[in-house]
PDB file of C-alpha atoms and ligand atoms in Angstrom:
ATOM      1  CA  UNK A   1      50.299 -38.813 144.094  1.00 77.00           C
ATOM      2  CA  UNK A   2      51.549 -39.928 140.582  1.00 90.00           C
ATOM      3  CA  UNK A   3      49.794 -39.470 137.365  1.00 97.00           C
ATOM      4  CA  UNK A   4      50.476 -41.671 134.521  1.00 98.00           C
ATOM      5  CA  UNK A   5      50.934 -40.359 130.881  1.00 98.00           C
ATOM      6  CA  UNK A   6      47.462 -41.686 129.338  1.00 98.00           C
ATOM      7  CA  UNK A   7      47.819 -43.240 125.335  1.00 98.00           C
ATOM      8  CA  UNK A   8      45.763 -41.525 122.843  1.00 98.00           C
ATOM      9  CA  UNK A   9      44.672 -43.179 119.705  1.00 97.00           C
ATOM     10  CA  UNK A  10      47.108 -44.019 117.208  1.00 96.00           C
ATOM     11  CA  UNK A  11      49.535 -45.787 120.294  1.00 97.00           C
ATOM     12  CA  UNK A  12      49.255 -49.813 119.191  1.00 97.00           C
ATOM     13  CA  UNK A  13      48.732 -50.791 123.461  1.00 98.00           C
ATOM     14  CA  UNK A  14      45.143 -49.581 122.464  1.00 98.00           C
ATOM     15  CA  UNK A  15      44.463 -52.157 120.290  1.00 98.00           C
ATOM     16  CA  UNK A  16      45.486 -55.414 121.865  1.00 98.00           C
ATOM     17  CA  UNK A  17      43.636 -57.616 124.205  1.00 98.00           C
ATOM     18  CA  UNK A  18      44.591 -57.142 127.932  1.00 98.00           C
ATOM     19  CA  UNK A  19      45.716 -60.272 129.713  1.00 98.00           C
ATOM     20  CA  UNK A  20      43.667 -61.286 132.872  1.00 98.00           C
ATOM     21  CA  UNK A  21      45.041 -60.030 136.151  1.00 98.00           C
ATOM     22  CA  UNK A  22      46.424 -63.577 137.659  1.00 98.00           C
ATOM     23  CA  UNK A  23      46.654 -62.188 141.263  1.00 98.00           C
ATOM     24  CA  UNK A  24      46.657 -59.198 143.553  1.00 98.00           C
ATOM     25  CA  UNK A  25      49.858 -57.855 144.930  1.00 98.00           C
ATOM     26  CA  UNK A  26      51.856 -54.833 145.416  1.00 98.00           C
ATOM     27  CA  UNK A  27      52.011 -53.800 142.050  1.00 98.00           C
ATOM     28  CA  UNK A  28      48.655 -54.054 141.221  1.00 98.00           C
ATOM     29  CA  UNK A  29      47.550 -51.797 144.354  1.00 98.00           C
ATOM     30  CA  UNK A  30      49.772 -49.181 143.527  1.00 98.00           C
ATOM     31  CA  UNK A  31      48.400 -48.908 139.062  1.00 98.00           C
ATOM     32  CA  UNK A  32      44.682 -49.194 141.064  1.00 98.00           C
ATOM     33  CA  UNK A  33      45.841 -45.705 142.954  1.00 97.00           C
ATOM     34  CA  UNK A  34      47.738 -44.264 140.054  1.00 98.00           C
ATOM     35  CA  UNK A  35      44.891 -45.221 137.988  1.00 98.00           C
ATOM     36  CA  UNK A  36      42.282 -43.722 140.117  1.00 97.00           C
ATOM     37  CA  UNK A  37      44.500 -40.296 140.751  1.00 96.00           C
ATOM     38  CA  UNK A  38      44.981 -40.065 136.771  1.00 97.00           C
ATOM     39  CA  UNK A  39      41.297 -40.489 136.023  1.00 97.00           C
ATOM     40  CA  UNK A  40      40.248 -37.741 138.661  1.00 95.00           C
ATOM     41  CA  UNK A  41      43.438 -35.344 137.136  1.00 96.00           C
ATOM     42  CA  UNK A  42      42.317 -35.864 133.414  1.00 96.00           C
ATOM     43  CA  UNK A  43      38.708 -35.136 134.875  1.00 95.00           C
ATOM     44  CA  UNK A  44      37.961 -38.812 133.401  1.00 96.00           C
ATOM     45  CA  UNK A  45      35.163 -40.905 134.983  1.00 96.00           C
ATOM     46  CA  UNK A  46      36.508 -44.411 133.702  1.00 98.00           C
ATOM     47  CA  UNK A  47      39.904 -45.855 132.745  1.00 98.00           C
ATOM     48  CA  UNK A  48      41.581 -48.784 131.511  1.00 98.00           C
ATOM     49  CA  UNK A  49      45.193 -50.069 132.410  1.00 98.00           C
ATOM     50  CA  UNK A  50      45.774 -50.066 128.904  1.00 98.00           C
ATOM     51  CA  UNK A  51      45.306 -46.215 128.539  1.00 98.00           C
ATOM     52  CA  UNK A  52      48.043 -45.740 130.874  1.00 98.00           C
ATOM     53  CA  UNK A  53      50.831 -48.823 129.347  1.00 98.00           C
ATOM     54  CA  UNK A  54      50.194 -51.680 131.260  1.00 98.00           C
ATOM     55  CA  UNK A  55      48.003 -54.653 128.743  1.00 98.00           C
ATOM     56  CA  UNK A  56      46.024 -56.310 131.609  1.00 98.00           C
ATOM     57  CA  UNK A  57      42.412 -56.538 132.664  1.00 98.00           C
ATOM     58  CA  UNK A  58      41.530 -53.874 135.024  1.00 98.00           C
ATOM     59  CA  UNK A  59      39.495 -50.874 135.014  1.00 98.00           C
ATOM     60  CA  UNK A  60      39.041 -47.647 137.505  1.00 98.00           C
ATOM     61  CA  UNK A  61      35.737 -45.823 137.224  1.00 98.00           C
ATOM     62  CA  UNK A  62      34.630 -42.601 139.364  1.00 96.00           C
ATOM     63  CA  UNK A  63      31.031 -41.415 138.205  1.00 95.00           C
ATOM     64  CA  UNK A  64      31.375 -38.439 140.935  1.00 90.00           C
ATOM     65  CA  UNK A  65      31.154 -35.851 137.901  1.00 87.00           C
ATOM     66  CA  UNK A  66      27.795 -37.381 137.425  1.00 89.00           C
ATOM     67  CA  UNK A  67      26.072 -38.987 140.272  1.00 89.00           C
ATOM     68  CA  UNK A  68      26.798 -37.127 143.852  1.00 87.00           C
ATOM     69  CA  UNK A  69      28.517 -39.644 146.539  1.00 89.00           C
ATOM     70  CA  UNK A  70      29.788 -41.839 143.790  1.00 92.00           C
ATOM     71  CA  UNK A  71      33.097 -43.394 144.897  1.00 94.00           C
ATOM     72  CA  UNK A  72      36.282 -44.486 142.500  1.00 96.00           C
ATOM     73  CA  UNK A  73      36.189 -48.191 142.057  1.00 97.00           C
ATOM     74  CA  UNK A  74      38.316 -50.844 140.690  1.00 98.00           C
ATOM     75  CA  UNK A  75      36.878 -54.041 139.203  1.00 98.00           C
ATOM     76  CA  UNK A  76      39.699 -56.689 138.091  1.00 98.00           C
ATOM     77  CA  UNK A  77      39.032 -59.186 135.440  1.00 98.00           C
ATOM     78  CA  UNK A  78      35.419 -57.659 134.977  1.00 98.00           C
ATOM     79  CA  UNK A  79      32.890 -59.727 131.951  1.00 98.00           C
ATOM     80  CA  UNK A  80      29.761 -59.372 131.013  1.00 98.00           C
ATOM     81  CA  UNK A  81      27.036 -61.662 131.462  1.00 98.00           C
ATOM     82  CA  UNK A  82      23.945 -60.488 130.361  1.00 98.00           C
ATOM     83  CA  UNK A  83      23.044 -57.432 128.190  1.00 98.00           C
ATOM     84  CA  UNK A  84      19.238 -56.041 127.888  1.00 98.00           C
ATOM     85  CA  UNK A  85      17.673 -53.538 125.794  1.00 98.00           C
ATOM     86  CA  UNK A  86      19.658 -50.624 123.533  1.00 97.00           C
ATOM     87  CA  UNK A  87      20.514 -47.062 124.365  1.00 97.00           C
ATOM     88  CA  UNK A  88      22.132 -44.028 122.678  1.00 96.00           C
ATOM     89  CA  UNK A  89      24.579 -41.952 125.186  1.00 95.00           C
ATOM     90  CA  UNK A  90      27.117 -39.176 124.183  1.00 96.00           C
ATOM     91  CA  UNK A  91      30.685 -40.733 124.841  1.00 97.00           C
ATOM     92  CA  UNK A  92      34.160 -39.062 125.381  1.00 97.00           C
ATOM     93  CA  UNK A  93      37.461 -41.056 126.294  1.00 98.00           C
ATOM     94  CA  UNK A  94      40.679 -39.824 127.744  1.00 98.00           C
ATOM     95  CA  UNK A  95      42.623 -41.498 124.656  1.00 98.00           C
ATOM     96  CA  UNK A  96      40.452 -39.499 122.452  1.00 98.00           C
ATOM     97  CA  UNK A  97      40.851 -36.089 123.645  1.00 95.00           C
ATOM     98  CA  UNK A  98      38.273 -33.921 123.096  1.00 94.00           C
ATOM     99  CA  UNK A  99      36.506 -35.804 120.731  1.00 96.00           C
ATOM    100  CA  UNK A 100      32.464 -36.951 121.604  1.00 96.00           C
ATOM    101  CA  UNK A 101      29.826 -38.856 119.862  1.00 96.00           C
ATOM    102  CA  UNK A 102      26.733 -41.221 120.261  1.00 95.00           C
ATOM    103  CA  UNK A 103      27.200 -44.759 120.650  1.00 96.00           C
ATOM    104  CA  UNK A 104      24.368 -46.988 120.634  1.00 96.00           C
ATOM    105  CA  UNK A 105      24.827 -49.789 123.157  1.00 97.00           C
ATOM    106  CA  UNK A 106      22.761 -52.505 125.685  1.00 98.00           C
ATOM    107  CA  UNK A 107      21.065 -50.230 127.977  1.00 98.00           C
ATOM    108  CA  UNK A 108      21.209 -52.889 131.155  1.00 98.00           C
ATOM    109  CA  UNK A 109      24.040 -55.331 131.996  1.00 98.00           C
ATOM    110  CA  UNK A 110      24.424 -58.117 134.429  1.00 98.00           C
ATOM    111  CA  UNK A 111      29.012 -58.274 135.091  1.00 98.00           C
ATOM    112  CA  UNK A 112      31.158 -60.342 137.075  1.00 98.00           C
ATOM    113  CA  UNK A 113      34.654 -58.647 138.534  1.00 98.00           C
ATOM    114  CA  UNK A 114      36.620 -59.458 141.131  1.00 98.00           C
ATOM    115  CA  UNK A 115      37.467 -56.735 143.604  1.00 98.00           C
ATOM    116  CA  UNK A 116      41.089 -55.852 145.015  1.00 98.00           C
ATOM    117  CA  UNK A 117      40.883 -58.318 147.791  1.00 98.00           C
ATOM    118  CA  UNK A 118      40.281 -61.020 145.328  1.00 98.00           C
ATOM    119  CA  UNK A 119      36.672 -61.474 146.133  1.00 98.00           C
ATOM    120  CA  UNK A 120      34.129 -62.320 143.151  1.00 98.00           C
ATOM    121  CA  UNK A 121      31.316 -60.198 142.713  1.00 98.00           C
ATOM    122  CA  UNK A 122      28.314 -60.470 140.094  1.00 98.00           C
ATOM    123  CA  UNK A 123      25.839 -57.225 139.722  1.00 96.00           C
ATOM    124  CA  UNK A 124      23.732 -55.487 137.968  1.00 97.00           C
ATOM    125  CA  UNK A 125      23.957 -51.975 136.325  1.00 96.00           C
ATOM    126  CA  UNK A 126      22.036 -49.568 134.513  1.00 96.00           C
ATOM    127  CA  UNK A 127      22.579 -46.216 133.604  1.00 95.00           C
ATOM    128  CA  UNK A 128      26.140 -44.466 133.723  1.00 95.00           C
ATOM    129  CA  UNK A 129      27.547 -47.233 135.521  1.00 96.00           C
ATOM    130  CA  UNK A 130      26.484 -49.591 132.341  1.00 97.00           C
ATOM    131  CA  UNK A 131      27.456 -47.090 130.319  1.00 97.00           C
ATOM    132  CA  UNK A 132      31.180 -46.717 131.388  1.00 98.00           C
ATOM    133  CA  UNK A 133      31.409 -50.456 132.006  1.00 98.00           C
ATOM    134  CA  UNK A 134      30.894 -51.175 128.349  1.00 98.00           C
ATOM    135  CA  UNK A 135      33.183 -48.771 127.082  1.00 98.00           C
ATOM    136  CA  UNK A 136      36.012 -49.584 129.529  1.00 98.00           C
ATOM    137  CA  UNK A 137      35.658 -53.123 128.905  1.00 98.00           C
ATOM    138  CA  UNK A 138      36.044 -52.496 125.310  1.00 98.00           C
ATOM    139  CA  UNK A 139      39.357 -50.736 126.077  1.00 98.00           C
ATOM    140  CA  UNK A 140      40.154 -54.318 127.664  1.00 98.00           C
ATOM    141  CA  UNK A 141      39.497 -56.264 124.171  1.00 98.00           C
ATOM    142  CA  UNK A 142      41.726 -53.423 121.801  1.00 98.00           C
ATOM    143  CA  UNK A 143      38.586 -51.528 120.806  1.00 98.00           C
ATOM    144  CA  UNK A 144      37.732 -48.179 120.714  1.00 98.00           C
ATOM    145  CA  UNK A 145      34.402 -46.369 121.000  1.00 97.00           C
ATOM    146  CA  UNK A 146      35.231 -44.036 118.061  1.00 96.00           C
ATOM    147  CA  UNK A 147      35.231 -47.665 116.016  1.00 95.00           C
ATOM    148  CA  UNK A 148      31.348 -48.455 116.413  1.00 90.00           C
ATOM    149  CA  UNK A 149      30.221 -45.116 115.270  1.00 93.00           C
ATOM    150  CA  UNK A 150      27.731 -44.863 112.493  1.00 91.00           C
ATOM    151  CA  UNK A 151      28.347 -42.459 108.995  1.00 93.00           C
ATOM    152  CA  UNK A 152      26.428 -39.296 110.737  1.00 92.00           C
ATOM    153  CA  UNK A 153      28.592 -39.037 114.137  1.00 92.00           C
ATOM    154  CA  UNK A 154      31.943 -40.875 112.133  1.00 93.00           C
ATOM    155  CA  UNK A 155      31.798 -37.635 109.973  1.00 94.00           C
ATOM    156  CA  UNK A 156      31.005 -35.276 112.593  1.00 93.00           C
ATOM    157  CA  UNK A 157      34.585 -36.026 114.552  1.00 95.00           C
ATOM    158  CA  UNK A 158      36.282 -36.903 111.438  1.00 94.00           C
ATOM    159  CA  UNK A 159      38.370 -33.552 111.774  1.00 94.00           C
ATOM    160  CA  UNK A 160      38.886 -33.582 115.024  1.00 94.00           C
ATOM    161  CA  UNK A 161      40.347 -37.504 115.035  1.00 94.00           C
ATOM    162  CA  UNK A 162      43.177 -36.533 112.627  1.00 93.00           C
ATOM    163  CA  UNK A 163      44.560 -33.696 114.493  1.00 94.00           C
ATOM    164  CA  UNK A 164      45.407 -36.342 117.393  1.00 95.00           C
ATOM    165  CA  UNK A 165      48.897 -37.224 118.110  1.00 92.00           C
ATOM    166  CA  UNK A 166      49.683 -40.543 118.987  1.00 92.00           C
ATOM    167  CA  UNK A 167      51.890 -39.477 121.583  1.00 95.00           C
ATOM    168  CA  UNK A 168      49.443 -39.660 124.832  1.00 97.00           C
ATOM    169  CA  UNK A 169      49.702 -36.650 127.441  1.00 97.00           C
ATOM    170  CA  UNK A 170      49.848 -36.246 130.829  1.00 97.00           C
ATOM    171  CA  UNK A 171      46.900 -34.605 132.995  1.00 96.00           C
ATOM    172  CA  UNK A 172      47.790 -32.059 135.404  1.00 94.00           C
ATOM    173  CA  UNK A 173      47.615 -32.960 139.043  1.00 86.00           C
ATOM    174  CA  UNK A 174      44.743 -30.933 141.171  1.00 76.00           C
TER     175      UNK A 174
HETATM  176 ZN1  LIG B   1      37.946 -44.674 126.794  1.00 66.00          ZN
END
């Protein structure tokens, strides 16, 4: 198993846009296992390549914390299509250690990805799955979720934001 250091905020890879994924081969298989085994170590339940170095469009989510018999997945090259409705959900990232606030965002979203046998997929989510999506994708187009916060939750983590060091860390293997 290898776990990848993760960026925190502050590290400039967080705030470029990712390049699509072109194709699938050996080196993408291996970031989708390192990804997945450094999301489950840093107890995350979604991560972008760019949180562990590597500017390109793909994303590992595992809502097991959350939702029983949830299994990590990888979606390459994943947009959204459609967005419905508005939500407020408390958010945490793994390049923001420690750190939570509310984020208003669509509460429903249709996506396209394509999976790591370079099929295309289209679905619909709702919920967590939604949830992650949108912030993850974010990650993907050099934005943060700490960004979109209004004045009352912005001066809530205020504190805790500047004691961050821009030097990412490494979660512990389980
Ligand atoms: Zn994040």
């Amino acid at each position: 198993m290898s776990i990848l250091k993760i960026r925190t905020i502050g590290d400039p890879i967080l705030t470029k846009i990712a390049k699509p994924v072109e194709e699938i081969n050996d080196f993408i298989l291996k970031l989708a296992t390192e990804m997945i085994d450094t999301m489950i170590a840093g107890d995350g339940i979604g991560l972008a390549a760019p949180q562990v170095g590597y500017s390109i469009r793909m994303l590992a989510i595992d809502l097991s914390l959350i939702e029983k018999d949830a299994l990590p997945m990888v979606y390459i090259n994943p947009e959204i299509t459609k967005t419905e409705g508005e939500c407020e959900m408390e958010e945490g990232c793994l390049s923001v250690p420690e750190v939570f606030a509310n984020v208003k965002r669509p509460e429903k979203i249709t996506f396209a990805y394509t999976d790591l046998d370079w099929k295309k997929h289209s679905v619909f989510a709702d919920g967590y799955l939604a949830r992650v999506l949108q912030h993850e994708i974010d990650h993907l187009n050099g934005h943060l979720f700490v960004e979109q916060l209004d004045k009352t939750e912005k001066s809530k983590i205020s504190k805790k934001l500047k004691k961050i060091k821009p030097d990412g860390w490494t979660p512990k293997s389980k």
